[in-house]
Amino acid sequence: MAPAASVAVENLNPKVLKCEYAVRGEIAIHAQRLQQQLQTQPGSLPFDQILFCNIGNPQSLGQQPVTFFREVLALCDHPCLLEKEETKSLFSADAISRAKQILATIPGRATGAYSHSQGIEGLRDAIAAGITSRDGFPANADDIFITDGASPGVHMMMQLLIRNEKDGILCPIPQYPLYSASIALHGGALVPYYLDEKTGWGLEISDLKKQLEDARSKGIDVRALVVINPGNPTGQVLAEDNQYDIVKFCKNEGLVLLADEVYQENIYADNKKFNSFKKIARSMGYGEDDLPLVSFQSVSKGYYGECGKRGGYMEITGFSAPVREQIYKVASVNLCSNITGQILASLVMNPPKVGDESYASYKAEKDAILQSLARRAKALEDAFNKLEGISCNKAEGAMYLFPQIHLPQKAIEAAKAAKKAPDAFYALRLLESTGIVVVSGSGFGQVPGTWHIRCTILPQEDKIPAVITRFKAFHEVFMAEYRD
């Protein structure tokens, strides 16, 4: 008899089996299969292209990179260009001087060498300077850990805080599934707090308190509170007063505040402004010793959308020196983050300033991208709200809409028969009919008995009318088919 397979799903780490990441889950995988089918058998499906609205990946949908950032990266990656006379006519003067400045901070100008495990010191200085000018409060390069996007920073903090299944992390519901996946992988407990859809995805301190007390009564040691601002998938921007209350709550309850601020540049509501939690804490008079706070930022979002470059950082304040040594130790196991991402992280926090040669073109590119995203968000929001059984809150920020879909009972029963969550059933049907890829709300968490989809606002502006037309036609047919 042949021996049993030494590696089977049954004997894998149960934490891995428990971990789920809907953004790249079943629907996205099915979409990739359909994309291959379109390539090998053109005309075999009722649409001619797949439109990936499932993930915040702007450049995959046609967004152009910011010229100044790419000029600096090109010069840093190939420094011999700086010796050539023709470079002066091909690259802006401030990109050339910035590249020289960055290369001077890299030992031997070697962008292919490992760096310090927290990131190149000169780049961390630049990031700290950017944070200082954003917040009006000092930042320190020693508090910066440059990471491959924001995700490794989140994993690092979960690894640090979660000892066993009795350690809990308060997370918003709906949440970006990186958090539920990371908590599952590290064997902790997700303690949910629900955002209120009726008040534009408001965060109620009373609900936080209730969920915290409920978790503690079950013997869970709640270690941290995750706040995503601007919200993903919900797109709300927290009001300043609300942020003061959140900081006070964390201080009073002894919680680490994990502030996911990767959409800080993506604000579309005229009456809303981004305030970092560090700025809020410092303006309340809380110093280094009062509140453990970790702020995450990424080069993947904003107006830059450099997802594939994998750059980001976390700023860690309010931790003792022995704890910081442990964080450094975990970072050093991965040696360092990639150097291109490190350079980009320093650039997004220090873009061209008034008076720089590139400033006018940089500002024009940035404004065009952000204004277009705001128009796209509004067009999609209006379109969703005109459809039967769909209600959609305004996207004040970030890159997504999270409309609620009031599905007929017959559709819910058909989903049950197909062994699918009703919104996943809807999203699969949408994909197979139109080629539009969205993520079902069940992948993010939602109030039981409600159903949603998350749709990015990232298709290029000239494609939005076609997206709306395809979506509307599908939805009308679906609702007619399953009408009670």
XYZ file of C-alpha atoms in Angstrom:
484
model
C 0.000 0.000 0.000
C 1.351 3.440 -0.929
C 2.157 5.678 2.046
C -0.267 8.519 2.760
C 0.728 11.843 1.231
C 3.189 13.560 3.578
C 1.593 16.908 2.790
C -2.184 17.092 2.499
C -4.680 19.844 3.262
C -5.673 17.898 6.401
C -2.182 18.175 7.921
C -1.416 21.790 7.016
C -1.211 24.514 9.637
C -4.878 25.108 10.658
C -4.167 28.853 10.922
C -3.369 28.898 7.190
C -6.606 27.038 6.410
C -8.585 29.527 8.510
C -7.050 32.528 6.733
C -9.088 34.032 3.862
C -8.400 36.997 1.574
C -11.480 37.782 -0.510
C -9.903 40.527 -2.656
C -7.957 37.805 -4.468
C -10.400 35.000 -3.638
C -12.815 32.792 -5.598
C -14.328 35.543 -7.785
C -10.934 37.000 -8.786
C -9.566 33.512 -9.549
C -12.625 32.737 -11.719
C -12.078 36.088 -13.495
C -8.508 35.086 -14.368
C -9.796 31.820 -15.871
C -12.316 33.775 -17.971
C -9.547 36.144 -19.078
C -7.523 33.164 -20.333
C -10.635 31.886 -22.132
C -11.021 35.254 -23.894
C -7.419 35.005 -25.087
C -7.673 31.426 -26.369
C -11.287 31.593 -27.620
C -12.143 35.209 -28.528
C -15.893 35.798 -28.818
C -16.804 32.830 -26.585
C -18.150 35.037 -23.754
C -20.821 37.760 -23.704
C -18.103 40.447 -23.203
C -14.709 41.123 -24.740
C -12.657 42.106 -21.688
C -12.439 41.544 -17.948
C -12.613 44.733 -15.887
C -10.886 44.216 -12.536
C -12.804 46.401 -10.054
C -11.926 44.039 -7.199
C -8.607 45.512 -6.090
C -7.089 48.957 -5.584
C -4.524 48.552 -8.364
C -4.707 51.865 -10.294
C -1.984 51.369 -12.899
C -3.419 48.005 -14.005
C -6.489 49.990 -15.140
C -4.530 52.629 -17.028
C -3.513 55.237 -14.428
C -0.155 56.742 -15.411
C 2.702 56.993 -12.893
C 3.781 60.432 -11.657
C 6.614 61.632 -13.932
C 8.840 63.155 -11.218
C 8.782 59.960 -9.116
C 9.690 57.764 -12.079
C 12.457 60.129 -13.246
C 14.109 59.954 -9.825
C 13.735 56.153 -9.704
C 15.256 55.749 -13.183
C 18.273 57.891 -12.255
C 18.767 56.084 -8.926
C 18.587 52.682 -10.599
C 21.040 53.645 -13.336
C 23.312 56.279 -11.780
C 25.683 56.424 -14.774
C 22.927 58.457 -16.507
C 23.876 61.294 -14.144
C 27.288 61.525 -15.823
C 25.828 61.965 -19.331
C 25.283 65.422 -20.819
C 22.025 64.464 -22.635
C 20.409 63.524 -19.298
C 19.945 67.265 -18.626
C 17.607 67.541 -21.605
C 15.717 64.310 -20.829
C 15.152 64.732 -17.057
C 14.054 67.735 -14.997
C 16.743 69.517 -12.982
C 15.046 68.807 -9.641
C 14.727 65.069 -10.451
C 18.474 65.030 -11.180
C 19.326 66.865 -7.946
C 16.934 64.656 -5.895
C 18.477 61.473 -7.352
C 21.986 62.732 -6.486
C 20.804 63.609 -2.980
C 19.266 60.117 -2.500
C 22.285 58.282 -3.948
C 24.556 60.206 -1.575
C 22.695 58.569 1.356
C 23.220 55.041 -0.043
C 26.627 53.492 0.733
C 28.522 53.098 -2.568
C 25.370 54.369 -4.398
C 24.470 50.637 -4.528
C 20.699 50.391 -5.008
C 21.095 46.622 -5.432
C 22.581 46.110 -1.954
C 20.781 45.285 1.304
C 20.120 48.289 3.516
C 19.631 48.820 7.253
C 16.664 46.667 8.339
C 14.494 49.737 9.064
C 15.386 51.252 5.699
C 18.134 53.624 4.487
C 18.654 56.266 7.163
C 18.626 59.239 4.760
C 15.292 58.057 3.310
C 13.847 57.668 6.812
C 15.025 61.228 7.546
C 13.121 62.400 4.442
C 9.963 60.496 5.495
C 10.192 61.943 9.029
C 10.548 65.455 7.540
C 7.449 64.801 5.393
C 5.439 63.667 8.434
C 6.611 66.743 10.398
C 5.483 69.126 7.666
C 2.143 67.276 7.269
C 1.295 67.219 10.991
C 3.092 70.229 12.480
C 4.587 67.932 15.152
C 8.106 66.460 15.074
C 8.781 62.963 13.702
C 11.938 60.941 14.173
C 13.706 58.729 11.602
C 14.329 56.112 14.327
C 10.550 55.602 14.594
C 10.227 54.767 10.878
C 10.312 51.192 9.578
C 10.187 51.166 5.758
C 8.296 48.089 4.524
C 7.293 46.402 1.233
C 3.899 48.168 1.137
C 1.863 48.614 4.336
C 0.926 44.909 4.624
C 4.225 43.577 6.103
C 4.004 46.259 8.812
C 0.524 45.037 9.736
C 1.750 41.409 9.832
C 4.724 42.442 11.975
C 2.483 44.127 14.545
C 0.084 41.160 14.659
C 3.060 38.826 15.147
C 4.240 41.008 18.002
C 0.892 41.459 19.807
C -0.839 38.075 19.377
C 0.424 35.399 21.772
C -2.469 32.943 21.480
C -6.179 32.656 20.629
C -7.067 34.628 23.774
C -5.433 37.797 22.405
C -7.918 39.965 20.504
C -7.680 42.832 18.036
C -10.641 45.238 17.663
C -11.342 45.613 13.935
C -13.960 47.586 12.027
C -16.659 45.627 10.202
C -16.636 45.970 7.228
C -12.811 45.745 7.217
C -10.019 45.297 4.698
C -9.483 41.506 4.846
C -5.720 41.888 5.388
C -6.649 42.313 9.059
C -8.847 39.234 9.446
C -6.307 37.199 7.424
C -3.346 38.385 9.508
C -5.154 37.808 12.822
C -6.088 34.272 11.668
C -2.519 33.516 10.498
C -1.097 34.597 13.838
C -3.733 32.690 15.812
C -5.561 35.580 17.491
C -9.197 36.595 17.894
C -10.851 39.264 15.745
C -13.097 41.401 17.957
C -15.527 43.160 15.605
C -16.997 46.635 15.951
C -19.639 47.584 13.387
C -19.549 50.814 11.397
C -23.004 52.372 11.071
C -24.098 52.409 7.433
C -27.055 54.714 8.183
C -24.736 57.487 9.414
C -22.316 57.199 6.469
C -20.296 54.375 8.099
C -19.921 56.220 11.400
C -17.788 54.862 14.242
C -19.601 54.922 17.582
C -17.428 54.930 20.724
C -20.326 53.375 22.660
C -20.230 50.383 20.283
C -16.437 50.083 20.681
C -16.868 50.054 24.462
C -19.639 47.434 24.294
C -17.606 45.116 22.038
C -14.511 45.540 24.221
C -16.419 44.682 27.407
C -18.119 41.745 25.693
C -14.740 40.343 24.547
C -13.195 40.829 27.979
C -16.125 39.034 29.618
C -15.251 36.013 27.434
C -11.649 36.042 28.693
C -10.160 37.745 25.628
C -7.261 40.113 26.272
C -7.889 42.888 23.715
C -4.476 44.292 22.729
C -5.163 46.819 19.961
C -7.715 48.814 17.985
C -7.484 48.971 14.176
C -8.870 52.138 12.554
C -8.846 52.500 8.751
C -9.064 56.199 7.815
C -10.107 56.966 5.104
C -12.136 53.755 5.210
C -11.636 50.612 3.151
C -14.057 49.293 1.854
C -16.399 51.995 3.118
C -14.775 55.257 1.943
C -15.685 57.417 4.959
C -13.300 60.071 6.367
C -13.372 60.384 10.144
C -14.332 63.724 11.686
C -11.723 65.279 13.976
C -13.969 65.033 17.078
C -14.448 61.334 16.433
C -10.652 60.899 16.241
C -10.181 62.671 19.598
C -12.671 60.238 21.164
C -10.881 57.226 19.610
C -7.487 58.361 20.955
C -9.007 58.928 24.434
C -10.651 55.491 24.294
C -7.325 53.780 23.454
C -5.517 55.718 26.188
C -8.159 54.906 28.836
C -8.403 51.230 27.866
C -4.661 50.611 27.430
C -4.926 49.664 23.746
C -2.358 50.024 20.962
C -3.842 52.202 18.194
C -3.123 50.718 14.746
C -3.891 53.527 12.282
C -4.205 52.440 8.654
C -3.758 55.754 6.823
C -2.810 54.537 3.336
C -5.601 56.571 1.647
C -4.584 59.869 3.268
C -4.258 61.625 -0.124
C -7.604 60.277 -1.382
C -10.121 62.786 -0.014
C -13.050 63.770 -2.253
C -15.532 65.445 0.130
C -15.085 69.231 0.276
C -16.075 69.316 3.951
C -13.605 66.614 5.045
C -9.875 66.765 5.727
C -7.378 64.039 6.588
C -5.820 64.275 10.054
C -3.305 61.654 11.092
C -3.918 59.993 14.452
C -0.413 61.056 15.513
C -1.313 64.714 14.882
C -4.560 64.269 16.857
C -2.768 62.551 19.782
C -0.028 65.225 19.907
C -2.558 68.076 19.674
C -4.344 66.551 22.710
C -1.080 66.799 24.619
C -0.358 63.058 24.547
C 3.384 62.493 24.180
C 5.669 59.578 23.448
C 4.873 57.822 26.769
C 1.094 58.205 26.737
C -0.134 56.128 23.816
C 1.355 53.261 21.786
C 0.527 54.229 18.195
C 1.491 52.640 14.875
C 0.671 54.566 11.677
C 0.792 52.798 8.288
C 1.368 54.482 4.917
C 1.884 53.013 1.424
C 3.028 54.064 -2.064
C 0.270 51.866 -3.547
C -2.644 54.273 -3.048
C -3.047 58.080 -3.074
C -2.544 59.632 -6.506
C 0.681 57.687 -7.073
C -0.800 54.144 -7.217
C 2.615 52.421 -7.338
C 1.300 49.050 -6.062
C 3.871 46.862 -7.805
C 6.813 48.822 -6.422
C 5.962 47.603 -2.907
C 6.838 50.610 -0.796
C 5.439 51.840 2.497
C 6.330 52.459 6.105
C 5.088 52.256 9.642
C 5.804 54.954 12.205
C 6.002 53.465 15.703
C 5.656 55.725 18.758
C 4.903 55.092 22.419
C 6.764 51.761 22.765
C 9.544 51.153 25.309
C 13.149 50.599 24.159
C 13.069 46.832 24.953
C 9.854 46.403 22.884
C 11.340 48.401 20.002
C 14.357 46.055 20.047
C 11.971 43.143 19.508
C 10.275 44.950 16.594
C 13.695 45.625 15.077
C 14.621 41.948 15.525
C 11.494 40.835 13.605
C 12.234 43.393 10.849
C 15.836 42.181 10.611
C 14.713 38.580 9.944
C 13.499 39.884 6.534
C 16.835 41.760 6.066
C 15.272 44.877 4.512
C 12.476 46.072 2.247
C 13.226 46.600 -1.454
C 15.225 49.724 -2.239
C 12.975 51.006 -5.062
C 10.026 50.974 -2.660
C 12.123 52.726 -0.016
C 13.042 55.521 -2.441
C 9.402 55.902 -3.525
C 8.222 56.086 0.102
C 10.628 59.004 0.645
C 9.381 60.691 -2.558
C 5.638 60.460 -1.824
C 6.274 62.075 1.572
C 8.509 64.738 -0.065
C 7.135 65.574 -3.510
C 8.261 68.648 -5.521
C 7.606 71.973 -3.785
C 6.641 75.417 -5.110
C 9.645 76.822 -6.957
C 10.972 73.405 -8.079
C 11.225 72.925 -11.841
C 8.846 69.922 -11.764
C 6.309 71.484 -9.423
C 3.824 72.753 -12.038
C 3.735 69.485 -14.022
C 3.710 67.378 -10.829
C 0.778 69.375 -9.391
C -1.121 69.158 -12.695
C -0.696 65.343 -12.776
C -1.685 64.941 -9.105
C -4.745 67.219 -9.366
C -5.934 65.590 -12.599
C -5.807 62.113 -11.030
C -7.552 63.094 -7.776
C -10.217 65.228 -9.482
C -10.935 62.418 -11.936
C -11.232 59.881 -9.072
C -13.726 62.189 -7.343
C -15.828 62.446 -10.539
C -15.698 58.659 -11.053
C -16.759 58.032 -7.445
C -19.722 60.399 -7.872
C -20.783 58.889 -11.232
C -20.736 55.330 -9.856
C -22.453 56.334 -6.596
C -25.259 58.078 -8.532
C -25.614 55.079 -10.870
C -25.856 52.586 -7.975
C -28.454 54.715 -6.180
C -30.693 54.773 -9.275
C -30.934 50.963 -9.394
C -33.754 49.012 -7.800
C -32.814 47.621 -4.383
C -29.356 49.259 -4.220
C -28.355 51.991 -1.762
C -24.860 53.462 -1.768
C -23.201 55.872 0.661
C -21.015 58.681 -0.634
C -17.304 57.905 -1.066
C -15.697 60.699 0.961
C -12.280 59.167 0.369
C -10.230 56.047 -0.562
C -10.880 54.144 -3.830
C -14.080 52.152 -3.329
C -17.836 52.159 -3.098
C -19.591 49.619 -0.866
C -23.238 49.603 -1.982
C -25.830 47.542 -0.126
C -27.866 45.214 -2.349
C -31.346 44.311 -1.119
C -31.677 40.901 -2.764
C -35.033 39.208 -3.367
C -35.732 36.114 -1.229
C -35.671 33.936 -4.369
C -32.084 35.061 -5.101
C -31.065 34.325 -1.495
C -32.551 30.812 -1.804
C -30.841 30.244 -5.184
C -27.534 31.269 -3.562
C -28.132 28.853 -0.698
C -28.811 26.040 -3.191
C -25.522 26.919 -4.945
C -23.761 26.914 -1.514
C -22.758 30.566 -1.898
C -23.240 33.684 0.196
C -25.982 35.705 -1.558
C -23.669 38.627 -2.416
C -20.983 36.218 -3.708
C -23.686 34.580 -5.869
C -24.622 38.039 -7.212
C -20.957 38.976 -7.847
C -20.296 35.704 -9.717
C -23.350 36.229 -11.912
C -22.224 39.823 -12.557
C -18.782 38.573 -13.618
C -20.150 35.852 -15.912
C -22.598 38.259 -17.573
C -20.485 41.420 -17.883
C -16.809 40.687 -17.170
C -16.919 43.168 -14.247
C -15.036 41.849 -11.200
C -16.172 43.065 -7.767
C -15.751 41.568 -4.277
C -18.730 40.403 -2.253
C -19.375 42.160 1.058
C -19.170 38.849 2.880
C -15.385 38.992 2.257
C -15.146 42.162 4.371
C -17.741 41.403 7.033
C -21.126 43.106 7.270
C -24.141 43.340 9.571
C -25.756 39.870 9.441
C -28.628 39.766 6.949
C -27.242 42.623 4.823
C -25.479 42.085 1.495
C -22.951 44.326 -0.248
C -20.338 44.453 -2.975
C -17.100 46.430 -3.028
C -16.365 48.103 -6.353
C -13.276 50.223 -7.036
C -13.611 53.644 -8.675
C -10.456 52.968 -10.710
C -11.535 52.155 -14.311
C -10.388 55.070 -16.485
C -12.931 57.864 -16.698
C -13.816 57.233 -20.347
C -14.690 53.615 -19.440
C -17.064 54.513 -16.579
C -20.192 55.050 -18.749
C -19.748 51.557 -20.274
C -19.258 50.027 -16.800
C -22.472 51.695 -15.636
C -24.405 50.550 -18.741
C -23.219 46.936 -18.367
C -23.913 46.906 -14.631
C -27.406 48.390 -15.040
C -28.391 45.903 -17.770
C -27.181 42.963 -15.661
C -28.896 44.178 -12.474
C -32.256 44.690 -14.183
C -32.178 41.177 -15.673
C -31.058 39.658 -12.337
C -33.813 41.393 -10.349
C -36.457 40.397 -12.922
C -35.291 36.775 -12.823
C -35.452 36.511 -9.013
C -38.307 38.868 -8.224
C -40.386 37.471 -5.333
